[in-house]
Amino acid sequence: MSDTDQKPSDAKPVKAARNRRKSRELALKGIYRNLMNQADFRAILRELADEPEFDKADQEYLRTLLDGVLAEREELDRRIAVFVDRPMQELSPIEHGILCLSAYELIFDLSIPYRVAINEGVELAKIYGGTDGHKYVNGVLDKLAAEARPGEVSRHSR
């Protein structure tokens, strides 16, 4: 084997898929902007393109999440409101955005396992939310998952 045939030991495999966690983080930033100033999808996407992590995200998934949450916001708020202990307008905008994002995945994207949707929401709340906000997000999403995906949740509860 010649030197040109050998791979360097520190070579990393090329990722075929972009990072969905980054997509969720950027979508959350966009949802937050929408909650705070009613910015529309295109304006938000233009702003997000300037984020340093934008190129690391799965941009198609980012667009799907952002467009989906903005389009289904009334339905998401209606479904979430059943499980929160205060009026929706009293939620912190970050927690509200995280709940909308995760609720969108739970309700409208059945390709994402419910546990993943909940865990990703909790992780976002740990990073961006207030103290113990992740516990609140977890409790709401657990209840929503049981309502939105009863079969999937019951299969994992046994």
C-alpha atoms as a PDB file:
ATOM      1  CA  MET A   1       0.000   0.000   0.000  1.00  0.00           C
ATOM      2  CA  SER A   2       1.463   3.341  -0.989  1.00  0.00           C
ATOM      3  CA  ASP A   3       1.314   6.510   1.100  1.00  0.00           C
ATOM      4  CA  THR A   4      -1.385   7.896  -1.213  1.00  0.00           C
ATOM      5  CA  ASP A   5      -3.615   4.881  -0.549  1.00  0.00           C
ATOM      6  CA  GLN A   6      -3.618   5.330   3.219  1.00  0.00           C
ATOM      7  CA  LYS A   7      -6.240   7.385   4.979  1.00  0.00           C
ATOM      8  CA  PRO A   8      -5.073   9.702   7.732  1.00  0.00           C
ATOM      9  CA  SER A   9      -6.113   8.322  11.100  1.00  0.00           C
ATOM     10  CA  ASP A  10      -7.785  11.593  12.085  1.00  0.00           C
ATOM     11  CA  ALA A  11      -9.978  11.781   8.962  1.00  0.00           C
ATOM     12  CA  LYS A  12     -13.631  12.277   9.811  1.00  0.00           C
ATOM     13  CA  PRO A  13     -16.409  10.783   7.702  1.00  0.00           C
ATOM     14  CA  VAL A  14     -18.395  13.334   5.750  1.00  0.00           C
ATOM     15  CA  LYS A  15     -21.874  13.813   7.187  1.00  0.00           C
ATOM     16  CA  ALA A  16     -24.518  13.194   4.566  1.00  0.00           C
ATOM     17  CA  ALA A  17     -27.267  14.909   6.522  1.00  0.00           C
ATOM     18  CA  ARG A  18     -27.012  18.319   8.082  1.00  0.00           C
ATOM     19  CA  ASN A  19     -27.555  18.841  11.782  1.00  0.00           C
ATOM     20  CA  ARG A  20     -31.237  18.804  12.771  1.00  0.00           C
ATOM     21  CA  ARG A  21     -30.481  20.119  16.256  1.00  0.00           C
ATOM     22  CA  LYS A  22     -29.043  23.253  14.644  1.00  0.00           C
ATOM     23  CA  SER A  23     -32.196  23.417  12.518  1.00  0.00           C
ATOM     24  CA  ARG A  24     -34.307  23.336  15.672  1.00  0.00           C
ATOM     25  CA  GLU A  25     -32.178  26.011  17.354  1.00  0.00           C
ATOM     26  CA  LEU A  26     -32.458  28.314  14.360  1.00  0.00           C
ATOM     27  CA  ALA A  27     -36.176  27.592  13.992  1.00  0.00           C
ATOM     28  CA  LEU A  28     -36.610  28.517  17.657  1.00  0.00           C
ATOM     29  CA  LYS A  29     -34.848  31.831  17.035  1.00  0.00           C
ATOM     30  CA  GLY A  30     -37.165  32.465  14.107  1.00  0.00           C
ATOM     31  CA  ILE A  31     -40.283  31.531  16.081  1.00  0.00           C
ATOM     32  CA  TYR A  32     -39.133  33.829  18.876  1.00  0.00           C
ATOM     33  CA  ARG A  33     -38.765  36.693  16.381  1.00  0.00           C
ATOM     34  CA  ASN A  34     -42.260  35.987  15.110  1.00  0.00           C
ATOM     35  CA  LEU A  35     -43.704  35.927  18.624  1.00  0.00           C
ATOM     36  CA  MET A  36     -41.987  39.194  19.517  1.00  0.00           C
ATOM     37  CA  ASN A  37     -42.622  41.237  16.379  1.00  0.00           C
ATOM     38  CA  GLN A  38     -44.840  39.216  14.033  1.00  0.00           C
ATOM     39  CA  ALA A  39     -42.068  38.975  11.418  1.00  0.00           C
ATOM     40  CA  ASP A  40     -43.054  36.844   8.443  1.00  0.00           C
ATOM     41  CA  PHE A  41     -41.430  33.656   7.193  1.00  0.00           C
ATOM     42  CA  ARG A  42     -39.284  35.258   4.461  1.00  0.00           C
ATOM     43  CA  ALA A  43     -37.979  38.069   6.674  1.00  0.00           C
ATOM     44  CA  ILE A  44     -37.116  35.587   9.418  1.00  0.00           C
ATOM     45  CA  LEU A  45     -35.364  33.252   6.995  1.00  0.00           C
ATOM     46  CA  ARG A  46     -33.277  36.142   5.619  1.00  0.00           C
ATOM     47  CA  GLU A  47     -32.222  37.054   9.164  1.00  0.00           C
ATOM     48  CA  LEU A  48     -31.441  33.447  10.046  1.00  0.00           C
ATOM     49  CA  ALA A  49     -29.205  33.123   6.974  1.00  0.00           C
ATOM     50  CA  ASP A  50     -26.846  35.580   8.689  1.00  0.00           C
ATOM     51  CA  GLU A  51     -26.486  33.347  11.758  1.00  0.00           C
ATOM     52  CA  PRO A  52     -22.998  31.780  12.064  1.00  0.00           C
ATOM     53  CA  GLU A  53     -24.473  28.271  12.425  1.00  0.00           C
ATOM     54  CA  PHE A  54     -26.830  28.543   9.434  1.00  0.00           C
ATOM     55  CA  ASP A  55     -24.622  26.483   7.101  1.00  0.00           C
ATOM     56  CA  LYS A  56     -24.367  23.683   9.661  1.00  0.00           C
ATOM     57  CA  ALA A  57     -28.142  23.248   9.827  1.00  0.00           C
ATOM     58  CA  ASP A  58     -30.342  21.008   7.719  1.00  0.00           C
ATOM     59  CA  GLN A  59     -31.809  23.979   5.882  1.00  0.00           C
ATOM     60  CA  GLU A  60     -34.688  22.049   4.337  1.00  0.00           C
ATOM     61  CA  TYR A  61     -35.747  20.855   7.783  1.00  0.00           C
ATOM     62  CA  LEU A  62     -35.320  24.369   9.174  1.00  0.00           C
ATOM     63  CA  ARG A  63     -37.683  25.716   6.505  1.00  0.00           C
ATOM     64  CA  THR A  64     -40.164  22.911   7.174  1.00  0.00           C
ATOM     65  CA  LEU A  65     -40.182  23.594  10.923  1.00  0.00           C
ATOM     66  CA  LEU A  66     -40.376  27.358  10.649  1.00  0.00           C
ATOM     67  CA  ASP A  67     -43.028  27.374   7.930  1.00  0.00           C
ATOM     68  CA  GLY A  68     -45.008  24.658   9.706  1.00  0.00           C
ATOM     69  CA  VAL A  69     -45.024  26.357  13.097  1.00  0.00           C
ATOM     70  CA  LEU A  70     -45.947  29.748  11.635  1.00  0.00           C
ATOM     71  CA  ALA A  71     -48.712  28.227   9.502  1.00  0.00           C
ATOM     72  CA  GLU A  72     -50.140  26.072  12.309  1.00  0.00           C
ATOM     73  CA  ARG A  73     -49.575  28.453  15.211  1.00  0.00           C
ATOM     74  CA  GLU A  74     -53.246  28.835  16.180  1.00  0.00           C
ATOM     75  CA  GLU A  75     -53.746  25.061  16.207  1.00  0.00           C
ATOM     76  CA  LEU A  76     -50.521  24.545  18.151  1.00  0.00           C
ATOM     77  CA  ASP A  77     -51.467  27.167  20.733  1.00  0.00           C
ATOM     78  CA  ARG A  78     -54.925  25.628  21.078  1.00  0.00           C
ATOM     79  CA  ARG A  79     -53.472  22.157  21.661  1.00  0.00           C
ATOM     80  CA  ILE A  80     -50.762  23.376  24.059  1.00  0.00           C
ATOM     81  CA  ALA A  81     -53.145  25.602  26.065  1.00  0.00           C
ATOM     82  CA  VAL A  82     -54.905  22.539  27.460  1.00  0.00           C
ATOM     83  CA  PHE A  83     -51.739  21.508  29.287  1.00  0.00           C
ATOM     84  CA  VAL A  84     -50.317  24.803  30.567  1.00  0.00           C
ATOM     85  CA  ASP A  85     -51.144  26.361  33.913  1.00  0.00           C
ATOM     86  CA  ARG A  86     -51.533  29.946  32.684  1.00  0.00           C
ATOM     87  CA  PRO A  87     -52.775  31.868  29.649  1.00  0.00           C
ATOM     88  CA  MET A  88     -50.521  31.405  26.610  1.00  0.00           C
ATOM     89  CA  GLN A  89     -49.617  35.119  26.522  1.00  0.00           C
ATOM     90  CA  GLU A  90     -48.118  34.747  30.015  1.00  0.00           C
ATOM     91  CA  LEU A  91     -45.629  32.065  28.952  1.00  0.00           C
ATOM     92  CA  SER A  92     -42.078  33.222  28.402  1.00  0.00           C
ATOM     93  CA  PRO A  93     -41.626  33.735  24.652  1.00  0.00           C
ATOM     94  CA  ILE A  94     -38.768  31.217  24.641  1.00  0.00           C
ATOM     95  CA  GLU A  95     -40.785  28.502  26.360  1.00  0.00           C
ATOM     96  CA  HIS A  96     -43.764  29.327  24.153  1.00  0.00           C
ATOM     97  CA  GLY A  97     -41.550  28.972  21.080  1.00  0.00           C
ATOM     98  CA  ILE A  98     -40.063  25.690  22.289  1.00  0.00           C
ATOM     99  CA  LEU A  99     -43.510  24.297  23.032  1.00  0.00           C
ATOM    100  CA  CYS A 100     -44.739  25.308  19.568  1.00  0.00           C
ATOM    101  CA  LEU A 101     -41.704  23.790  17.879  1.00  0.00           C
ATOM    102  CA  SER A 102     -41.905  20.493  19.748  1.00  0.00           C
ATOM    103  CA  ALA A 103     -45.688  20.381  19.456  1.00  0.00           C
ATOM    104  CA  TYR A 104     -45.350  20.799  15.699  1.00  0.00           C
ATOM    105  CA  GLU A 105     -43.085  17.750  15.568  1.00  0.00           C
ATOM    106  CA  LEU A 106     -45.387  15.749  17.832  1.00  0.00           C
ATOM    107  CA  ILE A 107     -48.571  16.596  15.948  1.00  0.00           C
ATOM    108  CA  PHE A 108     -47.518  17.096  12.334  1.00  0.00           C
ATOM    109  CA  ASP A 109     -44.254  15.170  11.808  1.00  0.00           C
ATOM    110  CA  LEU A 110     -44.832  11.548  12.693  1.00  0.00           C
ATOM    111  CA  SER A 111     -41.416  10.614  11.252  1.00  0.00           C
ATOM    112  CA  ILE A 112     -39.896  12.074  14.441  1.00  0.00           C
ATOM    113  CA  PRO A 113     -40.311   9.693  17.389  1.00  0.00           C
ATOM    114  CA  TYR A 114     -42.219  11.357  20.213  1.00  0.00           C
ATOM    115  CA  ARG A 115     -39.321  10.860  22.626  1.00  0.00           C
ATOM    116  CA  VAL A 116     -36.993  12.709  20.243  1.00  0.00           C
ATOM    117  CA  ALA A 117     -39.434  15.622  19.926  1.00  0.00           C
ATOM    118  CA  ILE A 118     -39.696  15.862  23.721  1.00  0.00           C
ATOM    119  CA  ASN A 119     -35.955  15.454  24.359  1.00  0.00           C
ATOM    120  CA  GLU A 120     -35.035  18.065  21.769  1.00  0.00           C
ATOM    121  CA  GLY A 121     -37.525  20.494  23.322  1.00  0.00           C
ATOM    122  CA  VAL A 122     -36.113  19.864  26.787  1.00  0.00           C
ATOM    123  CA  GLU A 123     -32.543  20.382  25.531  1.00  0.00           C
ATOM    124  CA  LEU A 124     -33.538  23.691  23.907  1.00  0.00           C
ATOM    125  CA  ALA A 125     -35.164  24.748  27.177  1.00  0.00           C
ATOM    126  CA  LYS A 126     -31.992  23.895  29.105  1.00  0.00           C
ATOM    127  CA  ILE A 127     -29.942  26.057  26.739  1.00  0.00           C
ATOM    128  CA  TYR A 128     -32.303  28.983  26.105  1.00  0.00           C
ATOM    129  CA  GLY A 129     -35.009  28.834  28.775  1.00  0.00           C
ATOM    130  CA  GLY A 130     -35.189  30.092  32.304  1.00  0.00           C
ATOM    131  CA  THR A 131     -34.233  28.230  35.450  1.00  0.00           C
ATOM    132  CA  ASP A 132     -36.197  24.969  35.608  1.00  0.00           C
ATOM    133  CA  GLY A 133     -37.973  25.909  32.368  1.00  0.00           C
ATOM    134  CA  HIS A 134     -36.920  22.552  30.979  1.00  0.00           C
ATOM    135  CA  LYS A 135     -38.964  20.795  33.661  1.00  0.00           C
ATOM    136  CA  TYR A 136     -42.049  22.790  32.715  1.00  0.00           C
ATOM    137  CA  VAL A 137     -41.499  22.117  28.992  1.00  0.00           C
ATOM    138  CA  ASN A 138     -41.005  18.408  29.709  1.00  0.00           C
ATOM    139  CA  GLY A 139     -44.242  18.165  31.695  1.00  0.00           C
ATOM    140  CA  VAL A 140     -46.312  19.929  29.041  1.00  0.00           C
ATOM    141  CA  LEU A 141     -44.809  17.920  26.182  1.00  0.00           C
ATOM    142  CA  ASP A 142     -45.303  14.615  28.022  1.00  0.00           C
ATOM    143  CA  LYS A 143     -49.016  15.383  28.346  1.00  0.00           C
ATOM    144  CA  LEU A 144     -49.289  16.586  24.763  1.00  0.00           C
ATOM    145  CA  ALA A 145     -47.512  13.468  23.470  1.00  0.00           C
ATOM    146  CA  ALA A 146     -49.959  11.228  25.324  1.00  0.00           C
ATOM    147  CA  GLU A 147     -52.841  13.098  23.664  1.00  0.00           C
ATOM    148  CA  ALA A 148     -51.290  13.471  20.195  1.00  0.00           C
ATOM    149  CA  ARG A 149     -49.703  10.013  19.914  1.00  0.00           C
ATOM    150  CA  PRO A 150     -51.469   7.720  22.359  1.00  0.00           C
ATOM    151  CA  GLY A 151     -50.467   4.475  20.617  1.00  0.00           C
ATOM    152  CA  GLU A 152     -46.799   5.339  20.394  1.00  0.00           C
ATOM    153  CA  VAL A 153     -46.660   6.549  24.007  1.00  0.00           C
ATOM    154  CA  SER A 154     -48.486   3.494  25.361  1.00  0.00           C
ATOM    155  CA  ARG A 155     -46.151   1.131  23.467  1.00  0.00           C
ATOM    156  CA  HIS A 156     -43.163   2.733  25.193  1.00  0.00           C
ATOM    157  CA  SER A 157     -44.835   2.886  28.602  1.00  0.00           C
ATOM    158  CA  ARG A 158     -45.101  -0.854  29.037  1.00  0.00           C
END
